PDB file of C-alpha atoms in Angstrom:
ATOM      1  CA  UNK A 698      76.792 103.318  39.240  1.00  0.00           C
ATOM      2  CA  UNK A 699      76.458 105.998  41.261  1.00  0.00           C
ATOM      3  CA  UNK A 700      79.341 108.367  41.597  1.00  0.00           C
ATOM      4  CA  UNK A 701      79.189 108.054  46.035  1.00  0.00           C
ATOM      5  CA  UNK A 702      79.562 104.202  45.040  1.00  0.00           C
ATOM      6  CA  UNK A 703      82.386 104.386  42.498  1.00  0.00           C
ATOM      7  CA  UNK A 704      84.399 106.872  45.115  1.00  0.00           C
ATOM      8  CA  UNK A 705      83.631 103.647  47.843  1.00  0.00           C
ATOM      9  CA  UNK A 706      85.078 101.130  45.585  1.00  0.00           C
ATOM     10  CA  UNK A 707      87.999 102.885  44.397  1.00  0.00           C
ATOM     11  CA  UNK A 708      88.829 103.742  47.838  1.00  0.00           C
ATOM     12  CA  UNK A 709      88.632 100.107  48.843  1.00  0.00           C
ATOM     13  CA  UNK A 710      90.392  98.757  45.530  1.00  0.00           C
ATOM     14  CA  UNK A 711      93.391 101.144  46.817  1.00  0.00           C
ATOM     15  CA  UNK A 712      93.358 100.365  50.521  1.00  0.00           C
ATOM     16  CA  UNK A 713      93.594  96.625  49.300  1.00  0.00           C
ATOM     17  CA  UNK A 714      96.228  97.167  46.899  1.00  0.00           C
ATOM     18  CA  UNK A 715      98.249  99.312  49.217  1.00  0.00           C
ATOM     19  CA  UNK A 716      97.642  96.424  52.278  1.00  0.00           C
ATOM     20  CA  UNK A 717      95.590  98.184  54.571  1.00  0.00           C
ATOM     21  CA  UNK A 718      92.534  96.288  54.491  1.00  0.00           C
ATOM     22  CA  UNK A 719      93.131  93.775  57.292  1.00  0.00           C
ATOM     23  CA  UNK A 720      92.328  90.100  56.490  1.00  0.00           C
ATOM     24  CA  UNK A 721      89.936  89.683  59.647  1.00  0.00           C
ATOM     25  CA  UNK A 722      88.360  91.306  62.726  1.00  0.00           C
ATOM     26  CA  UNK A 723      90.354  94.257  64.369  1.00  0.00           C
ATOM     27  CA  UNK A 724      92.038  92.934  67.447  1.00  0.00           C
ATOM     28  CA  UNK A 725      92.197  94.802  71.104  1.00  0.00           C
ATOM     29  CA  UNK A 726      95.218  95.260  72.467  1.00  0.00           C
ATOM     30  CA  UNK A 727      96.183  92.847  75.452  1.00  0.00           C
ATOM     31  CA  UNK A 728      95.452  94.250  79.124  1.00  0.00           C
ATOM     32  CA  UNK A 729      97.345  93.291  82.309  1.00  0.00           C
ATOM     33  CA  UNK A 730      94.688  91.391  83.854  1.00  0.00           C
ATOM     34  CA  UNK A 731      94.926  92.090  87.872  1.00  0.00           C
ATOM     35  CA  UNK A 732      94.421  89.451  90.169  1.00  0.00           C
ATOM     36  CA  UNK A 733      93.815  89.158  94.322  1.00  0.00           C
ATOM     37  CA  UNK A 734      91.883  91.716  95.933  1.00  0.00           C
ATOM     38  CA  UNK A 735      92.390  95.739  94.406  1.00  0.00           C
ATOM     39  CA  UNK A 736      90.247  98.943  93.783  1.00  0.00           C
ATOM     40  CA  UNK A 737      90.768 101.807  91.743  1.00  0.00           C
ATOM     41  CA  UNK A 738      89.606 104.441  93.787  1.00  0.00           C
ATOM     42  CA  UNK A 739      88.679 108.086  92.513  1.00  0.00           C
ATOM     43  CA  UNK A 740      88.191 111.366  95.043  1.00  0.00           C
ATOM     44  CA  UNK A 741      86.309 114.475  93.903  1.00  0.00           C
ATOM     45  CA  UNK A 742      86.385 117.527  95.419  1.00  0.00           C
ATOM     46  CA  UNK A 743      82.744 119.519  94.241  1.00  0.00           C
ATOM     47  CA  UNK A 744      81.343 118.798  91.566  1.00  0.00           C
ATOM     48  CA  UNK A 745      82.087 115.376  89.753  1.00  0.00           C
ATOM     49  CA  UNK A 746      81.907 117.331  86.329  1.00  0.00           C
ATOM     50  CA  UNK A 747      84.250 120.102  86.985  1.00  0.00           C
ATOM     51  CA  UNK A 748      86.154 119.319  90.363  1.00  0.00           C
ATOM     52  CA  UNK A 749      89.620 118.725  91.737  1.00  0.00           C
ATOM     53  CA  UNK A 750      90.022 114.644  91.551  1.00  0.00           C
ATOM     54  CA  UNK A 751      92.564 111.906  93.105  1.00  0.00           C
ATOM     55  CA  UNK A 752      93.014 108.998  91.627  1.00  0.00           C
ATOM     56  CA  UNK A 753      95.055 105.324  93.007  1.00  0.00           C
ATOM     57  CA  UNK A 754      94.935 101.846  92.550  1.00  0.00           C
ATOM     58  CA  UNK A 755      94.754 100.288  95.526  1.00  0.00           C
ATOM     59  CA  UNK A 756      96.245  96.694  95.847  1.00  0.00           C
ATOM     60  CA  UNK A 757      95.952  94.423  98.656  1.00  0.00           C
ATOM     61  CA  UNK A 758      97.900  91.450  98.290  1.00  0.00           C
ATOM     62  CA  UNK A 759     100.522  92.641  99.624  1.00  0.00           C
ATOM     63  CA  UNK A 760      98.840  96.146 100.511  1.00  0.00           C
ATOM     64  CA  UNK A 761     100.674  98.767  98.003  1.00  0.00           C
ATOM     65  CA  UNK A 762      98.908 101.857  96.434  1.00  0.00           C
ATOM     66  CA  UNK A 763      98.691 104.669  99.084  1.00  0.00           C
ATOM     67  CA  UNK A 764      99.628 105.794 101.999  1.00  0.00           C
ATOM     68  CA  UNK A 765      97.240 103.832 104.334  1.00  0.00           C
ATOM     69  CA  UNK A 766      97.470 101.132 101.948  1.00  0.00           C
ATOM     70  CA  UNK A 767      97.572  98.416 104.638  1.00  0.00           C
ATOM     71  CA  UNK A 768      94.621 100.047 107.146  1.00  0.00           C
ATOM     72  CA  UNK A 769      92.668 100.283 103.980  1.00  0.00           C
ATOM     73  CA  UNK A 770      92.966  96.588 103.243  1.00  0.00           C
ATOM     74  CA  UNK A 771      92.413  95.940 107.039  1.00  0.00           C
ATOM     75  CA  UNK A 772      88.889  97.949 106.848  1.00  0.00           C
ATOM     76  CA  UNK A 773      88.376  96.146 103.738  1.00  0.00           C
ATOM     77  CA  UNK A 774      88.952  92.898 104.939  1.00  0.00           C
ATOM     78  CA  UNK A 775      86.743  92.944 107.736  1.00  0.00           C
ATOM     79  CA  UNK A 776      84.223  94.196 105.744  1.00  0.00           C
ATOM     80  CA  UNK A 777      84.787  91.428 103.006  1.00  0.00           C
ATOM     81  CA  UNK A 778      85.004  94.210 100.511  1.00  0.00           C
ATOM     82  CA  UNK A 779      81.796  96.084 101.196  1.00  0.00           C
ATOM     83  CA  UNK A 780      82.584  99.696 101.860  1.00  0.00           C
ATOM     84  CA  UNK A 781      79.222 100.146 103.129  1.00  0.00           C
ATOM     85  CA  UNK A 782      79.875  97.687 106.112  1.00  0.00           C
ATOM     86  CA  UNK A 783      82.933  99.534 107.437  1.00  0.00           C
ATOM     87  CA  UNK A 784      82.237 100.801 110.534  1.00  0.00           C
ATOM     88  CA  UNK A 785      81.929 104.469 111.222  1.00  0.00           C
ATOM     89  CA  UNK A 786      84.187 106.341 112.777  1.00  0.00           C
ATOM     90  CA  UNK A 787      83.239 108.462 115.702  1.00  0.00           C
ATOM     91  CA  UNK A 788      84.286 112.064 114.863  1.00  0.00           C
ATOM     92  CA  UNK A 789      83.001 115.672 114.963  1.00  0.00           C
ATOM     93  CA  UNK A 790      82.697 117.319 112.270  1.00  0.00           C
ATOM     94  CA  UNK A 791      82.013 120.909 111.375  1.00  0.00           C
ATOM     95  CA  UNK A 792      78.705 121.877 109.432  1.00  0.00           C
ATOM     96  CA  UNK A 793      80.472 123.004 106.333  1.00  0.00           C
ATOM     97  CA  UNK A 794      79.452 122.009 103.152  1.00  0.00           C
ATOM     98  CA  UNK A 795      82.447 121.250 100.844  1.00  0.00           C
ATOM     99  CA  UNK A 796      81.316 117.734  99.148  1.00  0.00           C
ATOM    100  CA  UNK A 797      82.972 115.265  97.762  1.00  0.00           C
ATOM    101  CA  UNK A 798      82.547 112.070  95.505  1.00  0.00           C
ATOM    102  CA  UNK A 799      84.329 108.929  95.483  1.00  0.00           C
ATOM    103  CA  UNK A 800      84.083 106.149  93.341  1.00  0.00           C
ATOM    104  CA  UNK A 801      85.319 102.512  93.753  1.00  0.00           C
ATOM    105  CA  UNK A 802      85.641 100.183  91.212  1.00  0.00           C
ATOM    106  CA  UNK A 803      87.626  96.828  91.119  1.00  0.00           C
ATOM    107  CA  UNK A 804      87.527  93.197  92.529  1.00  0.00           C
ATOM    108  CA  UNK A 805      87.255  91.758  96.134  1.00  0.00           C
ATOM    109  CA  UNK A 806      87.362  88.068  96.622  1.00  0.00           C
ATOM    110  CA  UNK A 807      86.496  87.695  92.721  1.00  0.00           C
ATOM    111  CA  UNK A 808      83.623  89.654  93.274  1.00  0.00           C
ATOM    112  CA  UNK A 809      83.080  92.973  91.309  1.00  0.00           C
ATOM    113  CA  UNK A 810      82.963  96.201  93.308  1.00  0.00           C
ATOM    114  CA  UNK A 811      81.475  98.924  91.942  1.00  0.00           C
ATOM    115  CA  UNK A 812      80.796 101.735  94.999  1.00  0.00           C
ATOM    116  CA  UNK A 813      79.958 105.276  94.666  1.00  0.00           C
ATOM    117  CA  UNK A 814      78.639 107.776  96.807  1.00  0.00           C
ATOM    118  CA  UNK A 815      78.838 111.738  98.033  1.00  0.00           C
ATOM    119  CA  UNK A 816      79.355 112.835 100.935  1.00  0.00           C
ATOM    120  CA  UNK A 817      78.865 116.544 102.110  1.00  0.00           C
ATOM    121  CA  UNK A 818      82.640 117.144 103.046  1.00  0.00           C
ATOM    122  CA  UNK A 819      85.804 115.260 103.515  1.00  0.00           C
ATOM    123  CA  UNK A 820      85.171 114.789 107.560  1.00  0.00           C
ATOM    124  CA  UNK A 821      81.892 113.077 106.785  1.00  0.00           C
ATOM    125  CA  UNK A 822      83.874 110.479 104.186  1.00  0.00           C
ATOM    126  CA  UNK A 823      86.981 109.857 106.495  1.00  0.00           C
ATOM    127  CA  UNK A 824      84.291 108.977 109.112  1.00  0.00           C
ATOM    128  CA  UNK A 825      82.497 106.658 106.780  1.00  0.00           C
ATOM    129  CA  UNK A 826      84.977 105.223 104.729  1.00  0.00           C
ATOM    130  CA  UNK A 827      87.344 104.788 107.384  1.00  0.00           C
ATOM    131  CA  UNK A 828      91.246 105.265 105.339  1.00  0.00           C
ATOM    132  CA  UNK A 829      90.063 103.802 101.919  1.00  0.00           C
ATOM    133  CA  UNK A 830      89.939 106.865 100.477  1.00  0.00           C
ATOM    134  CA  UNK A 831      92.141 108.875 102.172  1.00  0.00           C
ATOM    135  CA  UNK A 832      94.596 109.580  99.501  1.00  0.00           C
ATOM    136  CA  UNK A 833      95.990 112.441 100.592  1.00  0.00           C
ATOM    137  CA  UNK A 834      99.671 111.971 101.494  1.00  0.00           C
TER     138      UNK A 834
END
């Protein structure tokens, strides 16, 4: 015997004597499970590795999560979920580049959502994304 393999078995002759050797598969510990509609929505100022980022869970039945909670379940609604579909806004923007990232993730009529995208500032997202990720208070 080798002496890597006698260290090994000692080790696990003392972890069993001690009790710490489980009797069966490690077990995760239990989630709260959300149901209805909700997304957990992320917004990055610059880059996505080293910018500023706000973060909410956004429910919708009843609306709760931020402060446009309930016209962000509207747009949402009448989009059945697809944040691509909501109708842009018609707004004016300024040419400065100051991007951001967002990032949705969550479930909409038991369908998984799962949208990202960048958009080169926060005008150009408002006017996209209508209030869904307008998380500032």
């Amino acid at each position: 015997m080798t002496y890597i393999t006698r260290a090994t078995a000692a080790a696990g002759a003392l972890l069993a004597s001690v009790g710490l050797l489980a009797a069966g598969p490690a077990q995760a510990a239990p989630r709260h499970t959300l149901t209805g509609n909700w997304l957990d929505l992320t917004v990055t100022r610059g880059d996505t590795q080293t910018g500023y980022t706000r973060h909410t869970l956004l429910l919708c039945d009843p609306p709760l999560g931020h402060a446009h909670a309930a016209e962000a379940c509207a747009e949402l609604a009448a989009a059945d979920g697809d944040i691509d579909r909501i109708p842009p806004k018609k707004i004016f923007c300024t040419m400065i580049f100051a991007p951001v990232t967002v990032h949705a993730r969550g479930r909409w009529h038991g369908r998984q959502v799962d949208f990202q995208e960048t958009y080169s500032s926060k005008c150009v997202m408002n006017g996209r994304t209508g209030e869904v990720f307008a998380l500032d208070d």
